[in-house]
Structure formats: C-alpha cells, structure tokens
CSV table of C-alpha atoms in Angstrom, one decimal:
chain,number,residue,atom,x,y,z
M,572,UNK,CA,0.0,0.0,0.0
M,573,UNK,CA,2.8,2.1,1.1
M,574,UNK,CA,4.7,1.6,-2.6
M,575,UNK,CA,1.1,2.0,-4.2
M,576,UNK,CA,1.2,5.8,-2.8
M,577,UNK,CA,4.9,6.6,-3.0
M,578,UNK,CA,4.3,5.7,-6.9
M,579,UNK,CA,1.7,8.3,-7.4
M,580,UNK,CA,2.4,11.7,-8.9
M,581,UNK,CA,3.1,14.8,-6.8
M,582,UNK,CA,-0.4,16.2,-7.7
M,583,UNK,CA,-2.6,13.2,-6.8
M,584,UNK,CA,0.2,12.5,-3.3
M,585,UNK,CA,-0.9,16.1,-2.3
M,586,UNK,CA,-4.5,15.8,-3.2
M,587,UNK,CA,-4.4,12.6,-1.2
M,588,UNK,CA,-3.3,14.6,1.7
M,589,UNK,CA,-5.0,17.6,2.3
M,590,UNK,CA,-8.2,15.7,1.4
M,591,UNK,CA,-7.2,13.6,4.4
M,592,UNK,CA,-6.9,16.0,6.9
M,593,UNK,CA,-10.2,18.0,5.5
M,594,UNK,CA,-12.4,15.3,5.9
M,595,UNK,CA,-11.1,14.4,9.1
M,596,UNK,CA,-11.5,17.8,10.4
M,597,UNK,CA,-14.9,17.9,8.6
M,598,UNK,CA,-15.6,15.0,11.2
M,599,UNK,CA,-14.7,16.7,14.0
M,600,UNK,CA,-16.3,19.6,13.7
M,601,UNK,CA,-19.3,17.4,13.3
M,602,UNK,CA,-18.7,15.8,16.3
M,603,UNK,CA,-18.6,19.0,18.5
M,604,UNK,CA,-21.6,20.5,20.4
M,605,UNK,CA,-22.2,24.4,19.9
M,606,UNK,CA,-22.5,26.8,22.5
M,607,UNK,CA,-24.0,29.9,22.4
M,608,UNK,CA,-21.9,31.5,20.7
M,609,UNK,CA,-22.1,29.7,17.6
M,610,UNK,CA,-25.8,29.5,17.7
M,611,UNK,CA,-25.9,33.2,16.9
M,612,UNK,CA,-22.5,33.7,14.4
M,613,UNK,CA,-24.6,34.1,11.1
M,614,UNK,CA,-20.5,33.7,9.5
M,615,UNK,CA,-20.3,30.7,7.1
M,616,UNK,CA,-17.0,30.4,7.0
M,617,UNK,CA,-14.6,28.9,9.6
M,618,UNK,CA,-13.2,32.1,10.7
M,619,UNK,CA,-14.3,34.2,13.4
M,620,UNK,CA,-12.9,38.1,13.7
M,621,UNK,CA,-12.5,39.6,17.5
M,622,UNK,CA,-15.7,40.5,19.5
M,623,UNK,CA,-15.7,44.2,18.1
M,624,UNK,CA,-17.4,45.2,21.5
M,625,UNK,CA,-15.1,43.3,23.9
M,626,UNK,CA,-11.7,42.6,22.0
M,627,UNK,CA,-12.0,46.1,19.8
M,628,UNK,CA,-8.0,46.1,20.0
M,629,UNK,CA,-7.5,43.3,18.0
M,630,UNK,CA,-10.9,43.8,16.1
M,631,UNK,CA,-9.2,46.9,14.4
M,632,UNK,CA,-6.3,45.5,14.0
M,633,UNK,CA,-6.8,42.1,12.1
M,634,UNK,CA,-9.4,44.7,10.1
M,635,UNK,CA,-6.6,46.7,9.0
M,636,UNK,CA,-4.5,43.3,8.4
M,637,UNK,CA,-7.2,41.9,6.1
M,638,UNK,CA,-6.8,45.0,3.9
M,639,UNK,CA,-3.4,45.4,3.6
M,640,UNK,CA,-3.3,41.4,2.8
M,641,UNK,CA,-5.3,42.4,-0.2
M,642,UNK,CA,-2.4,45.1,-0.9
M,643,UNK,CA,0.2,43.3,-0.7
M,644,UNK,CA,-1.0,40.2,-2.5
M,645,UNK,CA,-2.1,41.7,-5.3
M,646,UNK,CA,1.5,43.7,-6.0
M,647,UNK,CA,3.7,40.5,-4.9
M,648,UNK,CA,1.3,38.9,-7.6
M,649,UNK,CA,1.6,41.0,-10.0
M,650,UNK,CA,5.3,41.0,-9.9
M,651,UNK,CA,5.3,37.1,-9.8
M,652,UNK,CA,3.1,36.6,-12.7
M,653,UNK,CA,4.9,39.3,-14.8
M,654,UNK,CA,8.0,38.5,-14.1
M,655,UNK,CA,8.7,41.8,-13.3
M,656,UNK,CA,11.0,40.5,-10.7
M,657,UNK,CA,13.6,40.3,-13.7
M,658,UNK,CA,14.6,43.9,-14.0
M,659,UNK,CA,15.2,44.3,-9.8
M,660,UNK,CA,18.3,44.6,-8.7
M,661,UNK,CA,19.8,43.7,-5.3
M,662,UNK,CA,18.5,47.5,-4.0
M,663,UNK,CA,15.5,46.3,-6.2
M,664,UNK,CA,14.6,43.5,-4.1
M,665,UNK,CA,14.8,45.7,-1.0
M,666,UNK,CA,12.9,48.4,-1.9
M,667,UNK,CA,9.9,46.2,-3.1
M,668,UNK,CA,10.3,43.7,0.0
M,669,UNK,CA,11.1,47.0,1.9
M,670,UNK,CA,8.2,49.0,0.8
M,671,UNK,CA,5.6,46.3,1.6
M,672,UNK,CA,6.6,45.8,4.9
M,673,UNK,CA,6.5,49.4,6.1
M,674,UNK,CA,3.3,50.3,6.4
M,675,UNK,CA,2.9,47.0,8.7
M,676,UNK,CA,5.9,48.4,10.8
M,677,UNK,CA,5.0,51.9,11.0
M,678,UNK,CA,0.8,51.5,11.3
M,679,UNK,CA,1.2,51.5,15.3
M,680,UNK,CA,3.1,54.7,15.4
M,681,UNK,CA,1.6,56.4,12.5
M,682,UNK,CA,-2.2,55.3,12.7
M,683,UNK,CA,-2.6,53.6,15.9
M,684,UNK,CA,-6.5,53.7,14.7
M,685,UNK,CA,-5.9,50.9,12.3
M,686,UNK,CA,-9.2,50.9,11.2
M,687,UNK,CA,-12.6,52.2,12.4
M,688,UNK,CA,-15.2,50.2,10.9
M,689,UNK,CA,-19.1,50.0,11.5
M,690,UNK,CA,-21.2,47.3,13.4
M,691,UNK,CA,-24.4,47.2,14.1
M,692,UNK,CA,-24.8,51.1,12.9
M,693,UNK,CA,-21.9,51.9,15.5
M,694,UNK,CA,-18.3,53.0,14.9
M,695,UNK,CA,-15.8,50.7,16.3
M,696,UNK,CA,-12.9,53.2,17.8
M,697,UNK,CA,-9.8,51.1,18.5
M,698,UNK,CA,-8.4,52.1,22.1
M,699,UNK,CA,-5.2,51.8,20.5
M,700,UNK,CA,-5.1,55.1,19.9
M,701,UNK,CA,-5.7,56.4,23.6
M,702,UNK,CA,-2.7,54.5,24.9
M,703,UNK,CA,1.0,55.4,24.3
M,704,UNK,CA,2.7,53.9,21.7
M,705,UNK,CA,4.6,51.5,23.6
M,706,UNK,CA,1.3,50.3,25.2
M,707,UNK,CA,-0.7,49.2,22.0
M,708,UNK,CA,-1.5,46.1,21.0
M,709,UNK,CA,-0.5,46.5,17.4
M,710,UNK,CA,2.8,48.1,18.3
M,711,UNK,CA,3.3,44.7,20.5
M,712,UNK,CA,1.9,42.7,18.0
M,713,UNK,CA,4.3,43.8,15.1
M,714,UNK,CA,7.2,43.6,17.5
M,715,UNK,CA,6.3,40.0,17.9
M,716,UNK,CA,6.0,39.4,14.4
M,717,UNK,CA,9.0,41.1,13.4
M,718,UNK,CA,11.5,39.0,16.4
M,719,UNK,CA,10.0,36.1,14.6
M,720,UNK,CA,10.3,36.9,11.3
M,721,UNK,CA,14.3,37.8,12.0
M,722,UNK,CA,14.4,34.3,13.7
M,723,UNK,CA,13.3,32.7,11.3
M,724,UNK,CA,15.2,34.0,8.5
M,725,UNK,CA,18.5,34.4,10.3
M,726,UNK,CA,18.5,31.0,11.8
M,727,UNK,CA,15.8,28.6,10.7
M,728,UNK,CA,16.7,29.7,6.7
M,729,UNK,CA,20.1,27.7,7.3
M,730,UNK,CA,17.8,24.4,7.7
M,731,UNK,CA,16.3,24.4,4.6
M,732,UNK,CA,19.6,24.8,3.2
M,733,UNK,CA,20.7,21.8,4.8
M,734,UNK,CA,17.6,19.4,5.1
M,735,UNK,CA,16.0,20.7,1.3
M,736,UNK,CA,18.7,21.7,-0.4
M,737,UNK,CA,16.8,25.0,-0.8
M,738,UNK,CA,18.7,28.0,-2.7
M,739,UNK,CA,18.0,31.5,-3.3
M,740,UNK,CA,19.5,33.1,-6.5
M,741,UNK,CA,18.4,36.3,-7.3
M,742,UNK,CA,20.8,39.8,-7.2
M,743,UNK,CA,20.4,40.5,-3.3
M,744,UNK,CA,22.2,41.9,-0.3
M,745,UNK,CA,22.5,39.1,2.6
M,746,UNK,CA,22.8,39.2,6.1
M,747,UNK,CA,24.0,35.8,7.5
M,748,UNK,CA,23.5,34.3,3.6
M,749,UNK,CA,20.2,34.9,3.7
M,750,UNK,CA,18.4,37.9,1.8
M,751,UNK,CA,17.7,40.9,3.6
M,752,UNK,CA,14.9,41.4,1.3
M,753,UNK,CA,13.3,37.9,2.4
M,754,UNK,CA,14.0,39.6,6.2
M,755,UNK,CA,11.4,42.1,4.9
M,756,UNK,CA,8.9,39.9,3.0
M,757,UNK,CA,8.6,37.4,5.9
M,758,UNK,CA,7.0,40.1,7.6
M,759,UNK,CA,4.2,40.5,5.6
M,760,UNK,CA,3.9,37.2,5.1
M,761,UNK,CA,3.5,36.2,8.6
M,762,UNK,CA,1.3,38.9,9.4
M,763,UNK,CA,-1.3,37.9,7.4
M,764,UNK,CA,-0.7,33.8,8.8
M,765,UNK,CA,-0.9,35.1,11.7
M,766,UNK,CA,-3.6,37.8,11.9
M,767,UNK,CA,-5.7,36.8,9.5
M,768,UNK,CA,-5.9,32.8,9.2
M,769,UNK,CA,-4.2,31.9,12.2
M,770,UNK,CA,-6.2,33.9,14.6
M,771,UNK,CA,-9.6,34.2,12.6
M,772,UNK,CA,-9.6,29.9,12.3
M,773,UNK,CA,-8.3,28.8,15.5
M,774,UNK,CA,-10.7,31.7,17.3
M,775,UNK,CA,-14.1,29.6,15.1
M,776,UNK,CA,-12.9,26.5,16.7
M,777,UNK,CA,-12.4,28.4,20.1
M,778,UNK,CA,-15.3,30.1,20.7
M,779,UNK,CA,-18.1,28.0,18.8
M,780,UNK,CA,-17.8,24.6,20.9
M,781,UNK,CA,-18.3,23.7,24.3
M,782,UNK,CA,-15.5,22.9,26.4
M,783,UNK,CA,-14.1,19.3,26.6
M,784,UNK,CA,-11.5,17.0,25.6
M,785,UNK,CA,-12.6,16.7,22.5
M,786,UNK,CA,-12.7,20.2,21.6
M,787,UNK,CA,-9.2,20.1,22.6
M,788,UNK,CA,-8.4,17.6,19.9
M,789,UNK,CA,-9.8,19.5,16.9
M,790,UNK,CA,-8.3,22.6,18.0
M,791,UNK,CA,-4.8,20.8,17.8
M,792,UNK,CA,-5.5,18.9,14.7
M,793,UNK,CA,-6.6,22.4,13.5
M,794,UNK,CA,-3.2,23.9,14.3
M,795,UNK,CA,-1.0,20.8,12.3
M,796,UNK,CA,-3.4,20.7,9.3
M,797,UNK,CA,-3.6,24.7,9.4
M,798,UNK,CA,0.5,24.7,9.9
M,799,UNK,CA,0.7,22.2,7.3
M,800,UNK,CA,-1.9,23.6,4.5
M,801,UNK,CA,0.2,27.1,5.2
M,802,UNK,CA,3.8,25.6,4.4
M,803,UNK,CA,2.5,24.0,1.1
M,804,UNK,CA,0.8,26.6,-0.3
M,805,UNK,CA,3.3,29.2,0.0
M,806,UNK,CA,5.7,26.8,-1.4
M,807,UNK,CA,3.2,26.0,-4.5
M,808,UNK,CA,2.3,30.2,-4.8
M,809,UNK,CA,6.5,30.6,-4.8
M,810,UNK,CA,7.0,27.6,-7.3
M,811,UNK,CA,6.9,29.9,-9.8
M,812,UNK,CA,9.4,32.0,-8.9
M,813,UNK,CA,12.9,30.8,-10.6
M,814,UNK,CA,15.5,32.1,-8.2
M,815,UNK,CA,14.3,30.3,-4.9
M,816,UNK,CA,14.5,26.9,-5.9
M,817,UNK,CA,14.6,23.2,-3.8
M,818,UNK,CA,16.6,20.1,-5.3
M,819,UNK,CA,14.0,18.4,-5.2
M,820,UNK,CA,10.9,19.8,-5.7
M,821,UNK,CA,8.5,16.4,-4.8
M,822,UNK,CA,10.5,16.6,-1.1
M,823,UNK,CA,9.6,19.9,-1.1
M,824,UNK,CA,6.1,19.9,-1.3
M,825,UNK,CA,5.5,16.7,0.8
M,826,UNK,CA,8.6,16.4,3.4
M,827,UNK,CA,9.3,20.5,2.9
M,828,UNK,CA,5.8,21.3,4.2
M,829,UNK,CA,5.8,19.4,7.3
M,830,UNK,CA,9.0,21.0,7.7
M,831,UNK,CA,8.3,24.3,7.5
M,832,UNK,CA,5.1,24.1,9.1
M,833,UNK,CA,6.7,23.1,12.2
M,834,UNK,CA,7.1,26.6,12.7
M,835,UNK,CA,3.1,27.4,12.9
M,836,UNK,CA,2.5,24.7,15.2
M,837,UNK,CA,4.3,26.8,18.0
M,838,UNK,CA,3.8,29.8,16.5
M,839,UNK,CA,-0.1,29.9,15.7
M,840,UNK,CA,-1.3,29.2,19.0
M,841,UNK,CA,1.4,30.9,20.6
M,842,UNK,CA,0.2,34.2,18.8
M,843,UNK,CA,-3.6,33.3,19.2
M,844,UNK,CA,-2.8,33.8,22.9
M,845,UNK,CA,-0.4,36.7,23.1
M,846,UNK,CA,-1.6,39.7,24.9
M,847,UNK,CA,-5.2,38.4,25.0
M,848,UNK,CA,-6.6,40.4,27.9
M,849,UNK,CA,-5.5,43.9,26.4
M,850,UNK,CA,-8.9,45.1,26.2
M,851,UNK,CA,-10.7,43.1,29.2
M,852,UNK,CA,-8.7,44.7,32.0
M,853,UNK,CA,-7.5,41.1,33.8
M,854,UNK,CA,-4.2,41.6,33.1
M,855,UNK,CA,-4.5,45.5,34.7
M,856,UNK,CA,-1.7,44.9,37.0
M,857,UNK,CA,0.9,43.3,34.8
M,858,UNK,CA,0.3,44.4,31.6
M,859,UNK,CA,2.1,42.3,28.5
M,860,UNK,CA,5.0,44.7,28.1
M,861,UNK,CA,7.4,45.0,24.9
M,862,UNK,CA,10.4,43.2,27.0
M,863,UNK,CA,7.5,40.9,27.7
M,864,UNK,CA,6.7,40.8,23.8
M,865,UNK,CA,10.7,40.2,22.8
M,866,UNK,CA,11.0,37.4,25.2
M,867,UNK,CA,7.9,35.9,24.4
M,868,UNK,CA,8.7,35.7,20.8
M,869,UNK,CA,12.2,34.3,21.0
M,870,UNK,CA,11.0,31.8,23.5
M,871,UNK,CA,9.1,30.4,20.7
M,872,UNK,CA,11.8,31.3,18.0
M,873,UNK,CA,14.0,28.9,20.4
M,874,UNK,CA,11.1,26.2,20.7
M,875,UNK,CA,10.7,26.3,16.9
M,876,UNK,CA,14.6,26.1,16.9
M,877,UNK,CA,14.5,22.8,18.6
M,878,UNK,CA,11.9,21.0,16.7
M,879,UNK,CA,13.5,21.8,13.5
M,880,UNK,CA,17.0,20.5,15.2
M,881,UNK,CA,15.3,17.0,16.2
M,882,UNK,CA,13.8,16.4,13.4
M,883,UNK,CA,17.1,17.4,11.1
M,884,UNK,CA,18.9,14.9,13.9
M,885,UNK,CA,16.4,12.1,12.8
M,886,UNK,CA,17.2,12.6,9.3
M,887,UNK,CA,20.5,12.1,10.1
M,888,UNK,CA,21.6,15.6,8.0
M,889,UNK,CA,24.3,17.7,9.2
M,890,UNK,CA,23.5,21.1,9.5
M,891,UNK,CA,25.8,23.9,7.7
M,892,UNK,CA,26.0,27.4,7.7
M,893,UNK,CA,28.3,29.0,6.2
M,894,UNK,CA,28.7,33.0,4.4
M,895,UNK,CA,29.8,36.2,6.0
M,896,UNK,CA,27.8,38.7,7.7
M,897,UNK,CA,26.9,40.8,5.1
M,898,UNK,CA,27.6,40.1,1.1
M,899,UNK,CA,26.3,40.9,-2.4
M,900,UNK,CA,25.2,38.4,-4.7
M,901,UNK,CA,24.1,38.5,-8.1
C-alpha cells in the first residue's frame, strides 16, 4: 500500500493529503456540540474576527491586516506573474520587499487607529489610539511578528539549506546568507498567517464549541493541518518563482511542508494567545509589556529552533552554515 502511494504523482500525493486532513477535520467539527456562541454567528465560513465590543484592539487591527493582505498580495502577484522581478536589482529586491513591509511596521506609530469600521450602525474606535505607543496592541503585535520573522530567517533559513537543499539566487544583499529582502517579506507574510488565518480559524474552533476533551483535539488537529496547508501553499504560490529553488521539488512539497510548518505549530497558537486580555482589563496589573513581547517571541523562536533540530537529527543531516555577515550576490 505504502509503494502503491509513494508511486503516485506529486499532484494526486498532495491531493491525497489535504483531502485527508479535511475530511477528518470535517468529522470533527461534526462531532462538536455548539454553544452559544455559535448558535448566533450568522459567519459561514470557519473564521471568526474579535468581539468588536469586547476585543476592539485586536478587532481593528486584524481589520486593517485583512486589507493590507489584499495590498500586498495583489502587488507580490503581479510582480510574480509578470516577471517583473527580472529587472530588480539587489536595491530592487529591498525596496519592493522594503516597501511592503513598512506600512505593517509603522501603522502603530503612524495610525494607531488601524481601522474604524461599522457594526451594528456603530463605529468601532480602537483604544489603541488612547494609549502610548509603547502600550498598543498593534505596536506589541508587530514587534512580535518582526522578532520572529528575524528568527526565522537568520536562523531557521540555514535548515532548509541543509535538510531541502533549498537556494536562493536572485541579485540581493545578505545578512548571514540569507536575503535581507526575504527579512522584509517574511513580515508580511507572517502577518497575514498570523492575523488573519491563524487567529480568525483557531478563534471559530475556540469560541463556537463547548469545552471538553474533544474540543481540545480539533483545536490541535486544527493547528497541524492549518500549519501544514500554510507551508505547502506558500511553497506552490513561490514555485513559480525561478531564483528560490529546492533540489527536489516532490521533497519539497511533501517532506518540505511538514517541515516548515513546524514553525506554525508553536507559532499559531502561541500568537492566538499573546496579549489576549489587552482590552478586558485582567491583566491591569501586569500588563504584556514589549520586554515581555521580545522574550515571548524568541522563546518560541527557540522552541521552533529545537523542533527543526530533532527532526534534522532524525534525518540524520548535518547542518551547515556557512557565508559572511553581510555580502552581495548577483
């Protein structure tokens, strides 16, 4: 049986697979018992925004994440599809990956209002923009995103290298031989994982069944199929893309998207989580500072690191990195 599916072709292998874990997760869900809560979500979609009236914080922000995923998509797109990544430069790469990622960085400090949309004929003011900067929630949230994006890239980039064979070969300034520019993209990138999947799917399972152990099951499987499902289709959206390229792409797209999305399975809960009582006031006394933030972000940077580490120790691959601190290529 085993033989039977090794011998299929990459298309129907991967069809095999995320079938799998939808109709088991289709299963579960049918197996859960709504509360409240779900009983009156009209949504028919798997994906649940913040209470606007009790998390407005995070309500604002994931609204203003959702738009700018739209943004970004659509230029990274058009780039992709036109090719138009073949006249950038090295300072190219940066001031496109650059570009994209500054209105993410700068939104808490620049327009801490995020967004200010209308439910239920009422305006939805973020609170963000009553508290100092080093107090919001988006301000801690892009912190976060940005110590994990750096971790990521710096160190976890040197894996694929090692375990996939993977390569970048574009024109491009490197810190640690890795792309700066791909320091940059990742942020993006994550922010909309994060934000916007991440938080919107695990927060339907969260809040739309009753409590129990086997709620806790599909909210787990949840996480590996999300993490999974993630890995594999940013490496089937980037396939396209000549200059980052995997030895073997089959590996990639089976092996490589376990691998990869051992990152989400820290990383999506761990961000689901983060900083969740801004707006009820239970956390009044000890606040979620930005130390708090930096810590919290390389603590699951390092948990991340260590999974990736095990499983590269299973494989029996030695891990190399190699380059200078910074270099030109291309």
């Amino acid at each position: 049986m085993m033989n039977d599916i090794s011998a299929l072709p990459i298309e129907a292998k991967m069809t095999a697979i995320l079938f799998t874990m939808f109709a088991i997760l289709v299963g579960m869900h049918s197996l859960q018992t709504p509360n409240d809560y779900a009983q009156n979500n009209t949504s028919k979609l798997p994906l649940l925004l913040p209470d606007p009236k009790n998390e407005p914080s995070k309500y604002c922000y994931e609204i203003f994440a959702w738009y700018y995923t739209a943004v970004w998509i659509g230029i990274f797109g058009f780039i992709v599809v036109s090719q138009s990544y073949e006249l950038l430069t090295a300072w190219g790469y940066l001031g496109v990956c650059g570009g994209l990622a500054l209105p993410l960085m700068l939104q808490p400090l620049l327009y801490p209002l995020a967004s200010a949309p209308v439910v239920k004929n009422k305006i939805i003011i973020n609170p963000d923009i009553q508290r100092p900067f080093y107090k919001r929630y988006s301000t801690k949230a892009t912190i976060y995103l940005m110590t994990y994006a750096f971790i990521g890239n710096y160190w976890y980039t040197h894996y694929f290298y090692s375990v996939l064979k993977a390569e970048y070969t574009m024109p491009s300034h490197r810190l640690n031989d890795v792309p700066i520019a791909m320091f940059l993209a990742t942020h993006f990138y994550f922010c909309t994982y994060h934000v916007c999947v991440g938080n919107g799917i695990l927060r339907y399972v969260d809040k739309s069944y009753q409590k129990g152990w086997m709620k806790t099951i599909l909210f787990w499987f949840t996480i590996l199929s999300l993490s999974y499902f993630t890995a594999f289709m940013e490496t089937l959206t980037i396939s396209s893309f000549p200059y980052y390229s995997f030895e073997e792409r089959e590996m990639a797209y089976t092996v490589g998207s376990a691998f990869y999305g051992i990152y989400f399975i820290v990383s999506f809960p761990g961000f689901y989580y983060f900083d969740s009582h801004i707006d009820d006031g239970k956390q009044k006394d000890r606040p979620v500072t930005l130390v708090d933030t930096f810590t919290t972000a390389c603590g699951h940077g390092m948990m991340i690191l260590l999974l990736l580490d095990f499983v590269r120790l299973y494989l029996g691959i030695p891990l190399v990195i190699g380059g200078v601190a910074f270099a030109t290529t291309g």
